[in-house]
GROMACS .gro file of C-alpha atoms in nm:
model
  211
    1MET     CA    1  11.900   7.400  10.045
    2LEU     CA    2  11.551   7.303  10.227
    3TYR     CA    3  11.589   7.555  10.494
    4ALA     CA    4  11.812   7.821  10.662
    5GLY     CA    5  11.782   7.933  11.002
    6GLN     CA    6  11.892   7.930  11.373
    7ILE     CA    7  11.871   7.650  11.615
    8THR     CA    8  11.661   7.746  11.907
    9LYS     CA    9  11.622   7.419  12.122
   10PRO     CA   10  11.811   7.106  12.086
   11ALA     CA   11  11.666   6.795  12.258
   12VAL     CA   12  11.803   6.428  12.311
   13VAL     CA   13  11.498   6.161  12.326
   14ARG     CA   14  11.514   5.799  12.334
   15GLU     CA   15  11.313   5.565  12.127
   16GLY     CA   16  11.370   5.205  12.230
   17LEU     CA   17  11.744   5.170  12.147
   18ASP     CA   18  11.779   5.470  11.957
   19PHE     CA   19  11.890   5.794  12.093
   20ILE     CA   20  11.751   6.075  11.863
   21LEU     CA   21  11.845   6.441  11.845
   22GLU     CA   22  11.549   6.663  11.779
   23LEU     CA   23  11.598   7.011  11.659
   24THR     CA   24  11.356   7.314  11.707
   25CYS     CA   25  11.468   7.601  11.461
   26ASP     CA   26  11.340   7.920  11.350
   27ASP     CA   27  11.393   8.146  11.050
   28GLY     CA   28  11.528   8.476  11.171
   29ALA     CA   29  11.404   8.408  11.516
   30THR     CA   30  11.636   8.649  11.670
   31ALA     CA   31  11.593   8.925  11.435
   32TYR     CA   32  11.184   8.898  11.477
   33ARG     CA   33  11.221   8.916  11.856
   34ASP     CA   34  11.495   9.176  11.914
   35ALA     CA   35  11.497   9.408  11.603
   36PHE     CA   36  11.378   9.774  11.720
   37VAL     CA   37  11.275  10.068  11.513
   38ASN     CA   38  11.348  10.433  11.635
   39VAL     CA   39  11.350  10.655  11.321
   40THR     CA   40  11.147  10.941  11.189
   41LEU     CA   41  11.082  10.922  10.807
   42ALA     CA   42  11.112  11.252  10.614
   43ALA     CA   43  10.779  11.383  10.414
   44GLY     CA   44  10.787  11.236  10.069
   45SER     CA   45  10.889  10.873  10.212
   46THR     CA   46  10.680  10.570  10.178
   47HIS     CA   47  10.553  10.257  10.321
   48GLU     CA   48  10.855  10.068  10.136
   49ASP     CA   49  11.099  10.324  10.298
   50ALA     CA   50  10.959  10.202  10.636
   51ILE     CA   51  10.963   9.832  10.528
   52ALA     CA   52  11.343   9.897  10.432
   53HIS     CA   53  11.430  10.051  10.766
   54CYS     CA   54  11.284   9.741  10.939
   55ALA     CA   55  11.476   9.531  10.705
   56GLY     CA   56  11.792   9.710  10.796
   57GLU     CA   57  11.743   9.684  11.158
   58MET     CA   58  11.717   9.307  11.155
   59THR     CA   59  12.065   9.169  11.199
   60GLY     CA   60  12.130   8.881  10.990
   61ILE     CA   61  11.806   8.956  10.754
   62THR     CA   62  11.853   9.077  10.377
   63PRO     CA   63  11.568   9.263  10.202
   64GLY     CA   64  11.368   9.021   9.997
   65ASN     CA   65  11.096   9.109   9.753
   66ILE     CA   66  10.779   9.327   9.799
   67GLY     CA   67  10.448   9.299   9.619
   68LEU     CA   68  10.225   9.536   9.695
   69PRO     CA   69   9.935   9.688   9.471
   70ALA     CA   70  10.041  10.070   9.535
   71ASP     CA   71  10.274  10.260   9.798
   72VAL     CA   72  10.153  10.539  10.040
   73THR     CA   73  10.358  10.837  10.024
   74PHE     CA   74  10.374  11.026  10.340
   75THR     CA   75  10.276  11.398  10.328
   76ARG     CA   76  10.433  11.474  10.661
   77ALA     CA   77  10.721  11.324  10.837
   78LYS     CA   78  10.647  10.949  10.976
   79VAL     CA   79  10.727  10.836  11.314
   80CYS     CA   80  10.844  10.445  11.325
   81TYR     CA   81  10.900  10.346  11.701
   82GLY     CA   82  10.874   9.986  11.846
   83PRO     CA   83  10.957   9.627  11.762
   84ALA     CA   84  11.024   9.595  11.404
   85ARG     CA   85  10.759   9.301  11.376
   86HIS     CA   86  10.509   9.550  11.485
   87VAL     CA   87  10.580   9.819  11.241
   88MET     CA   88  10.612   9.523  10.969
   89THR     CA   89  10.262   9.389  11.067
   90GLN     CA   90  10.096   9.743  11.050
   91VAL     CA   91  10.231   9.809  10.704
   92ALA     CA   92  10.141   9.486  10.558
   93ASN     CA   93   9.786   9.501  10.714
   94HIS     CA   94   9.729   9.850  10.557
   95TYR     CA   95   9.727   9.648  10.223
   96GLY     CA   96   9.610   9.295  10.347
   97ALA     CA   97   9.945   9.172  10.301
   98ASP     CA   98  10.150   8.914  10.444
   99TRP     CA   99  10.517   8.950  10.554
  100MET     CA  100  10.778   8.679  10.619
  101ILE     CA  101  11.125   8.592  10.672
  102GLN     CA  102  11.236   8.309  10.457
  103ASN     CA  103  11.601   8.149  10.435
  104GLY     CA  104  11.730   8.483  10.602
  105GLU     CA  105  11.506   8.717  10.353
  106LEU     CA  106  11.246   8.962  10.426
  107HIS     CA  107  10.943   8.936  10.175
  108VAL     CA  108  10.629   9.146  10.176
  109LEU     CA  109  10.344   8.995   9.937
  110HIS     CA  110   9.971   9.109   9.884
  111PRO     CA  111   9.761   8.810   9.775
  112ASP     CA  112   9.788   8.911   9.440
  113TYR     CA  113  10.155   8.895   9.419
  114CYS     CA  114  10.382   8.596   9.416
  115LEU     CA  115  10.779   8.595   9.434
  116PRO     CA  116  10.989   8.677   9.116
  117GLY     CA  117  11.094   8.384   8.861
  118GLU     CA  118  10.989   8.136   8.640
  119GLY     CA  119  10.734   7.903   8.809
  120ALA     CA  120  10.797   7.528   8.887
  121LEU     CA  121  10.610   7.269   8.645
  122LEU     CA  122  10.424   7.015   8.849
  123ASN     CA  123  10.302   6.707   8.631
  124GLU     CA  124  10.370   6.359   8.617
  125SER     CA  125  10.700   6.361   8.455
  126GLY     CA  126  10.782   6.669   8.695
  127GLY     CA  127  10.765   6.465   9.003
  128MET     CA  128  10.400   6.510   9.100
  129LEU     CA  129  10.268   6.219   9.310
  130GLY     CA  130   9.903   6.116   9.292
  131SER     CA  131   9.624   6.360   9.215
  132PRO     CA  132   9.568   6.679   9.337
  133LYS     CA  133   9.305   6.721   9.608
  134PRO     CA  134   9.102   7.022   9.707
  135THR     CA  135   9.088   7.142  10.037
  136ASP     CA  136   8.942   7.429  10.238
  137ARG     CA  137   9.287   7.599  10.212
  138GLY     CA  138   9.355   7.564   9.855
  139LEU     CA  139   9.466   7.280   9.623
  140GLU     CA  140   9.679   7.035   9.769
  141VAL     CA  141   9.970   6.881   9.578
  142SER     CA  142  10.216   6.610   9.665
  143CYS     CA  143  10.568   6.604   9.472
  144LEU     CA  144  10.914   6.479   9.496
  145LEU     CA  145  11.146   6.693   9.663
  146ARG     CA  146  11.174   7.026   9.498
  147PRO     CA  147  11.391   7.290   9.702
  148GLU     CA  148  11.309   7.569   9.463
  149ILE     CA  149  10.951   7.569   9.554
  150THR     CA  150  10.872   7.791   9.861
  151VAL     CA  151  10.600   7.989  10.023
  152GLY     CA  152  10.497   8.248   9.788
  153SER     CA  153  10.635   8.105   9.491
  154LEU     CA  154  10.449   8.018   9.143
  155VAL     CA  155  10.384   7.663   9.033
  156ARG     CA  156  10.197   7.560   8.732
  157VAL     CA  157  10.008   7.232   8.776
  158GLU     CA  158   9.938   7.005   8.491
  159SER     CA  159   9.695   6.706   8.592
  160ILE     CA  160   9.489   6.455   8.395
  161VAL     CA  161   9.222   6.605   8.573
  162ALA     CA  162   9.179   6.920   8.367
  163ASP     CA  163   8.999   7.116   8.631
  164TYR     CA  164   9.311   7.148   8.857
  165ASN     CA  165   9.533   7.302   8.571
  166GLY     CA  166   9.655   7.625   8.581
  167ASP     CA  167   9.889   7.862   8.782
  168TYR     CA  168   9.899   7.866   9.159
  169LYS     CA  169  10.089   8.041   9.441
  170VAL     CA  170  10.267   7.819   9.701
  171VAL     CA  171  10.098   7.920  10.056
  172ALA     CA  172  10.239   7.640  10.264
  173VAL     CA  173  10.510   7.369  10.206
  174LYS     CA  174  10.580   7.062  10.420
  175SER     CA  175  10.878   6.862  10.313
  176GLU     CA  176  10.937   6.508  10.462
  177GLY     CA  177  11.223   6.263  10.415
  178ASP     CA  178  11.422   5.977  10.567
  179THR     CA  179  11.784   5.873  10.511
  180HIS     CA  180  11.658   5.494  10.539
  181ALA     CA  181  11.392   5.542  10.276
  182SER     CA  182  11.388   5.590   9.919
  183ARG     CA  183  11.134   5.888   9.872
  184TRP     CA  184  11.167   6.235   9.988
  185GLY     CA  185  10.873   6.453   9.895
  186SER     CA  186  10.687   6.760   9.953
  187ARG     CA  187  10.319   6.838  10.013
  188LEU     CA  188  10.218   7.171   9.886
  189THR     CA  189   9.913   7.383   9.955
  190LEU     CA  190   9.833   7.618   9.653
  191VAL     CA  191   9.591   7.888   9.555
  192ASN     CA  192   9.459   7.975   9.201
  193GLY     CA  193   9.460   8.322   9.071
  194LYS     CA  194   9.631   8.563   8.827
  195PHE     CA  195   9.953   8.684   9.012
  196LYS     CA  196  10.182   8.981   8.952
  197GLN     CA  197  10.570   8.933   9.031
  198ALA     CA  198  10.707   9.104   9.346
  199LYS     CA  199  11.006   9.352   9.286
  200LYS     CA  200  11.326   9.343   9.466
  201LEU     CA  201  11.289   9.539   9.807
  202LYS     CA  202  11.507   9.831   9.816
  203LYS     CA  203  11.766   9.906  10.068
  204ARG     CA  204  11.766  10.161  10.348
  205LYS     CA  205  11.812  10.506  10.233
  206LYS     CA  206  11.992  10.725  10.500
  207LYS     CA  207  11.881  11.024  10.367
  208ASP     CA  208  11.527  10.968  10.453
  209GLU     CA  209  11.578  10.946  10.799
  210HIS     CA  210  11.588  11.217  11.081
  211ALA     CA  211  11.763  11.171  11.420
   0.00000   0.00000   0.00000
């Protein structure tokens, strides 16, 4: 599976004698747009509780992983009111982190964290195409299609150019293919560093809420 989401706009276009169906899709679009939070978290609750509640209000979205350097415990009751996406952005901004919905899962990752799991190996025998290229956004690597490589996951690069070798976090993936061609591939944007693995985001606890 490369992608799981919702079709938001189908369109039929004509190119010469061919009629082509183009689909615009969004991952968690309805939940992102419509989820609304209206709850007071009890004293002693944390930002992770707020995130878990947002995930609980997003229909069709399951808790994914959270990687934050620390968690804030509220000394007083905390009111969370408004679109869930706004609450999520406020919490993420507090830590300088990013949040995303990916294949129906909600993830929150600080730049020092990656998704859990063993990183994919990228080398000549592991599907890497050509040599890595440094860009303003990070290291760009092309490889044969690897569905397990997603934004936030970890990869290990082994290149004949030793300067590029090491562990990287994936910050962008663009996959391309053609049923009438032999090669399907992905173009990855990677950032180097020492990354900690995120943990599973806990589910919402009803006892932390007040009406």
